[in-house]
Tab-separated table of C-alpha atoms in Angstrom:
chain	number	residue	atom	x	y	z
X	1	UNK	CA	106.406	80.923	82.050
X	2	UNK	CA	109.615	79.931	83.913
X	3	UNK	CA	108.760	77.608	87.306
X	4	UNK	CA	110.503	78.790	90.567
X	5	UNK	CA	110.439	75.871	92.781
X	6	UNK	CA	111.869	77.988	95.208
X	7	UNK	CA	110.003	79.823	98.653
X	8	UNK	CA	111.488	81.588	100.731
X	9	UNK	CA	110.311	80.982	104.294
X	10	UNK	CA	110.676	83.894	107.021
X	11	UNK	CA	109.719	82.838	110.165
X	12	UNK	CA	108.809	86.094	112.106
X	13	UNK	CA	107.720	85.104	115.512
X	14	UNK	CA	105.483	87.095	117.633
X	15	UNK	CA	104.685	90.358	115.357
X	16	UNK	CA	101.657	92.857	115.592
X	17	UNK	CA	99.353	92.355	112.920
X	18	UNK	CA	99.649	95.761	111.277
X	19	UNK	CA	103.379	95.043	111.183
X	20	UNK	CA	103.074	91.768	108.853
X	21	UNK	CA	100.104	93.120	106.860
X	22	UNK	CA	102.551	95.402	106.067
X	23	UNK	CA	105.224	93.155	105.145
X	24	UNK	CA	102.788	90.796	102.906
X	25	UNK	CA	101.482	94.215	101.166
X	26	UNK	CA	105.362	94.693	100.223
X	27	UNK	CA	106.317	91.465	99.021
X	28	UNK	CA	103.060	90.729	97.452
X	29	UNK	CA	103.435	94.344	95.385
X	30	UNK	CA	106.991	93.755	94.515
X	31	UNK	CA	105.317	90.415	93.301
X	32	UNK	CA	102.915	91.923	90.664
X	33	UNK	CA	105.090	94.714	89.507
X	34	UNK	CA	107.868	91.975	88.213
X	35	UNK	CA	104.779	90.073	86.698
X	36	UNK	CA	103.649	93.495	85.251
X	37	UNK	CA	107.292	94.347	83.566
X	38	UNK	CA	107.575	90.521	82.535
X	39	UNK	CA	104.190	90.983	80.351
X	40	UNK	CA	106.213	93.657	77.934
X	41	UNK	CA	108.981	91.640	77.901
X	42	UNK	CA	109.851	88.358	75.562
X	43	UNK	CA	109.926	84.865	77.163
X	44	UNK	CA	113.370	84.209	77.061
X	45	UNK	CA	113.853	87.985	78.922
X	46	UNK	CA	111.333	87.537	81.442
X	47	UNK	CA	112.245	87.092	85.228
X	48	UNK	CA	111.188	84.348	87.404
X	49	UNK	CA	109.465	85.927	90.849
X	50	UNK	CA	109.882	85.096	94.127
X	51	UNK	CA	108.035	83.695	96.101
X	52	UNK	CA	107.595	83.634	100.098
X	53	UNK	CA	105.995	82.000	103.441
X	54	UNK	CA	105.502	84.138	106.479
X	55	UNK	CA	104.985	82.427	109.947
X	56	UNK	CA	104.022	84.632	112.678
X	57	UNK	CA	102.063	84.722	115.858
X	58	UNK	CA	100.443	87.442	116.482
X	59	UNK	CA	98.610	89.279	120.141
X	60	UNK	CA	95.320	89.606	120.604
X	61	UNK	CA	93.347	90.669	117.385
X	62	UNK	CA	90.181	90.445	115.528
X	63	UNK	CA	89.836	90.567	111.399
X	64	UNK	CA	87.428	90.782	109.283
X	65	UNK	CA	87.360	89.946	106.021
X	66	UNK	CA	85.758	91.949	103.055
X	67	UNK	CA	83.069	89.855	102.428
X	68	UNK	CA	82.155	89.237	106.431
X	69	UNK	CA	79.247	91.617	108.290
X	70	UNK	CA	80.783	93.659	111.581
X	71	UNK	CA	77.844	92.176	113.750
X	72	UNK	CA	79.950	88.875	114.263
X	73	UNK	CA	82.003	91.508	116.404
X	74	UNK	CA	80.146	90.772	119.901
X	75	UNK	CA	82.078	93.378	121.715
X	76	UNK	CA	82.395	97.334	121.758
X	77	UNK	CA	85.572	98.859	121.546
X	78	UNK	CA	86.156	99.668	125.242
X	79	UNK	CA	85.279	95.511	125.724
X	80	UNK	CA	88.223	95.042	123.061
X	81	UNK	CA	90.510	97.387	124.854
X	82	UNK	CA	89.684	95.470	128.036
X	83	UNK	CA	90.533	92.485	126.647
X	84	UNK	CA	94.121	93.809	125.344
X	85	UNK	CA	92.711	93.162	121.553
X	86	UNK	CA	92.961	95.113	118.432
X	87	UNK	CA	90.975	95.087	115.324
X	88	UNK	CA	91.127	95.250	111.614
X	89	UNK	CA	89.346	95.512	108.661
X	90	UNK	CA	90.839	93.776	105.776
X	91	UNK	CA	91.320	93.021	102.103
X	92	UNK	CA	91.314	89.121	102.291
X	93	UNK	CA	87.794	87.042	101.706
X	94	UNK	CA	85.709	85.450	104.557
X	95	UNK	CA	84.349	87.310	107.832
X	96	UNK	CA	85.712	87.056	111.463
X	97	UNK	CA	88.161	85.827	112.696
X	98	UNK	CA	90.692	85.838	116.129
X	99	UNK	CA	94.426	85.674	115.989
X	100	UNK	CA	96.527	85.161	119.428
X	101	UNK	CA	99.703	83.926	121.091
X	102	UNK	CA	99.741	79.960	120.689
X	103	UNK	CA	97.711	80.225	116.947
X	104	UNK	CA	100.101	79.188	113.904
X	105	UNK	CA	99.692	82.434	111.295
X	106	UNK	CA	100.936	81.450	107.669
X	107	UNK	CA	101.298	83.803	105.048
X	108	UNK	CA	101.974	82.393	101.788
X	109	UNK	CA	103.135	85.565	98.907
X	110	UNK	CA	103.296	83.438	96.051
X	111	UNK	CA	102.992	83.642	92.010
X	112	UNK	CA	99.419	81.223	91.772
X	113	UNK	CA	100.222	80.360	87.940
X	114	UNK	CA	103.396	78.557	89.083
X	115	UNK	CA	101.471	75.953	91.876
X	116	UNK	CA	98.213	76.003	90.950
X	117	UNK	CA	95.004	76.961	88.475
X	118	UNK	CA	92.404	78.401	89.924
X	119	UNK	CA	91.865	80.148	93.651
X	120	UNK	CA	89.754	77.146	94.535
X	121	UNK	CA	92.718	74.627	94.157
X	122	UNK	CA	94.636	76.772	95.914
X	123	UNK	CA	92.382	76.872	98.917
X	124	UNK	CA	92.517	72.941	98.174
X	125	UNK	CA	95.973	72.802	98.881
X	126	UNK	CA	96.098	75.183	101.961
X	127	UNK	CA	93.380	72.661	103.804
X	128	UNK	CA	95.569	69.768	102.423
X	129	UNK	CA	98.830	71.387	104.216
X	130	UNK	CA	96.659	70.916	107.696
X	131	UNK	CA	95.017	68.192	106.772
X	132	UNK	CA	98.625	66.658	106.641
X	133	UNK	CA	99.604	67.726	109.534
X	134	UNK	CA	96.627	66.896	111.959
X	135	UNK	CA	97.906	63.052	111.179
X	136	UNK	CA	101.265	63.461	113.068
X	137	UNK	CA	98.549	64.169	116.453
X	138	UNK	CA	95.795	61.350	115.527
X	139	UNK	CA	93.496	64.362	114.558
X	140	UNK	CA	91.311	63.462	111.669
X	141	UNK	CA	91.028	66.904	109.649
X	142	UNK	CA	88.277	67.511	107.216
X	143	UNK	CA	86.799	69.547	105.079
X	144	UNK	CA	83.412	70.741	105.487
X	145	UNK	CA	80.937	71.654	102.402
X	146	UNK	CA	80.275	75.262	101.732
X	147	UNK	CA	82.894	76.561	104.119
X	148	UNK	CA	86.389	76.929	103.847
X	149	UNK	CA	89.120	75.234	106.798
X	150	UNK	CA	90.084	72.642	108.333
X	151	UNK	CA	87.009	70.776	110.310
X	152	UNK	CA	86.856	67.949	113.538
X	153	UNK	CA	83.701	65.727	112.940
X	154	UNK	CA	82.414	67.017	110.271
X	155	UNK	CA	79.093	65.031	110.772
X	156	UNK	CA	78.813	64.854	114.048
X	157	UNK	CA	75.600	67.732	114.507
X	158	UNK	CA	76.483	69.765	117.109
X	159	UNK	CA	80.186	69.005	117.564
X	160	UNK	CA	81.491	70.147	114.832
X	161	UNK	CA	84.235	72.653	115.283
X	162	UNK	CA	86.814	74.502	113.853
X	163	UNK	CA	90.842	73.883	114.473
X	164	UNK	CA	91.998	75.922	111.168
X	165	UNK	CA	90.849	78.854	109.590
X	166	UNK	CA	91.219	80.186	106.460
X	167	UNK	CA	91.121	83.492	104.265
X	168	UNK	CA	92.780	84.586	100.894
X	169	UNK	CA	93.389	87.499	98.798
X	170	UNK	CA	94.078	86.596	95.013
X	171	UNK	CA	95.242	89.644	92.741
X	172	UNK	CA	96.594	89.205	89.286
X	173	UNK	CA	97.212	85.338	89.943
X	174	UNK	CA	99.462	86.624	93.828
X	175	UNK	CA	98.274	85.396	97.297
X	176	UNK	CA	98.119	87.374	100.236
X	177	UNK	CA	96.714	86.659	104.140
X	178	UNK	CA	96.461	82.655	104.053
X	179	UNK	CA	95.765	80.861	107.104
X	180	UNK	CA	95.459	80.604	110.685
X	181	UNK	CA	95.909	76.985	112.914
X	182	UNK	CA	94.784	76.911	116.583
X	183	UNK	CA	97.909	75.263	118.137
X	184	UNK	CA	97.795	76.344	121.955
X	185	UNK	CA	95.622	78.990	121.331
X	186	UNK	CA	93.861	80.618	124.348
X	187	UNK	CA	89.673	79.610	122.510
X	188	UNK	CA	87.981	81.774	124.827
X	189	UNK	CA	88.872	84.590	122.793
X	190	UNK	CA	86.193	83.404	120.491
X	191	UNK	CA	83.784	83.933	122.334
X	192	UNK	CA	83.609	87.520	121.891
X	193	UNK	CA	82.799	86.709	117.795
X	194	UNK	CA	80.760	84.608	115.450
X	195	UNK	CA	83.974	82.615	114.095
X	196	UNK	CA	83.548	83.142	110.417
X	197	UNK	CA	80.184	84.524	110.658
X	198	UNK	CA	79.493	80.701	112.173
X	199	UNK	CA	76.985	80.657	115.073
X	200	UNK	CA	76.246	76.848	115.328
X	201	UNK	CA	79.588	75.418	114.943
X	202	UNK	CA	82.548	75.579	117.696
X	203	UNK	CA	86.443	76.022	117.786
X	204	UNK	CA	89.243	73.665	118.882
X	205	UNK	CA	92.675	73.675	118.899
X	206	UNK	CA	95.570	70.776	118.644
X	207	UNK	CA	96.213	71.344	122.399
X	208	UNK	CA	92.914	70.862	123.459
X	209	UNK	CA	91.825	67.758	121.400
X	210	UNK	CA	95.233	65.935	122.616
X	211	UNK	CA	95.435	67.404	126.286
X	212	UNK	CA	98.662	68.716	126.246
X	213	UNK	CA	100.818	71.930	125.305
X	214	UNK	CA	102.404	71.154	121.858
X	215	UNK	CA	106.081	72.989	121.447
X	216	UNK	CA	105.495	75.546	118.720
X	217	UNK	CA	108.591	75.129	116.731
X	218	UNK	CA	107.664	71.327	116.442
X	219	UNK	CA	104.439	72.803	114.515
X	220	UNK	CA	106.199	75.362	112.679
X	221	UNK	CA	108.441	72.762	111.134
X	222	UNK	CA	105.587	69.676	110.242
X	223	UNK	CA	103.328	72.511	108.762
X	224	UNK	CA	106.901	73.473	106.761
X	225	UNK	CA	107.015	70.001	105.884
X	226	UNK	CA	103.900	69.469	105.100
X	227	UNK	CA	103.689	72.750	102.740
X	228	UNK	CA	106.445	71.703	100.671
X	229	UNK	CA	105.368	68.687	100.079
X	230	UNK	CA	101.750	69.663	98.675
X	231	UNK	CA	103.336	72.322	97.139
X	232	UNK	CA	105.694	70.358	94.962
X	233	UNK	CA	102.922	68.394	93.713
């Protein structure tokens, strides 16, 4: 198959969740029917597909994931409401998790069989993008075994915690939902869940482990970076 080293990035700033789960079911769709018509069609005819990365922030919202339990919810409706919070339930893998103003949201729509093979490489590389980018704020990102994200002291019992969160959808070899980085994000918010079904570990963000507010296009551009970079390998 053809390799399009090409994504398109879309940077969509503050956007209600519903709004850019409906965007990523459009693209992603579009996505898989041109992989679909390519199948009946000779090599040399077939058409490369495009490829994107959404960056968002979103308000105040809770997902869950299809594999997650709704007990890691630790607040009613009306508390929710209260708290000027939505919530979905979703088609991506992993349980609960918060979104919010100041929290880095990155979508990547993209053909798998032209950067990867297999989901778990993928997931790999997602970690890897953070991983990258932690260094430009002395943060030491890691992963942690049996869980997918981006970890702070990863062996330290009873500090580690959380700074990057992450949950995929994979459908005929397409990606959909992707990641979430706590930049300046607001962490009490999680205290109204179990973060990823997680009730021993904590959350963090950039802004709190370096004391100061970091500009958010600054981030949007080294995570950019950073992408393309592990992407290309």
């Amino acid at each position: 198959m053809k390799k399009d080293p090409q994504i398109s990035v879309k940077k969509l700033g503050m956007i209600q969740y519903k709004e850019a789960w409906e965007m990523q079911e459009m693209l992603f769709n579009g996505i898989v029917d041109q992989k679909l018509k390519n199948k009946e069609l000779p090599e040399e005819e077939q058409l490369i597909t495009h490829n994107y990365l959404l960056l968002c922030e979103h308000p105040h919202v809770y997902t869950l994931g299809k594999s997650g339990t709704a007990q890691n919810l630790l607040i009613d409706q009306i508390q929710l409401k209260a708290k000027d919070a939505t919530f979905y339930h979703i088609n991506r893998g992993g349980d609960i998790t918060y979104h919010g103003p100041g929290q880095l949201v990155a979508y990547p729509i993209l053909n798998l069989e032209y950067y990867v093979d297999g989901v778990k490489e993928y997931i790999h590389k997602l970690e890897e993008v953070v991983i990258r980018l932690l260094r430009h704020y002395d943060i030491r990102g890691e992963r942690l075994d049996n869980a997918i994200g981006v970890w702070l002291d990863k062996d330290v019992q009873g500090k580690t915690r959380k700074v990057c969160a992450i949950g995929v959808r994979s459908s005929r070899w397409v990606s959909m939902h992707g990641l979430a980085l706590n930049v300046n994000t607001n962490l009490d918010y999680f205290n109204y869940i179990n973060p990823c079904g997680f009730v021993d570990k904590g959350v963090t963000s950039i802004a709190k482990e370096t004391g100061k507010e970091i500009p958010f296009k600054t981030i949007e551009q080294q995570f950019i970076d950073a992408f393309f970079e592990v992407f290309s390998q």
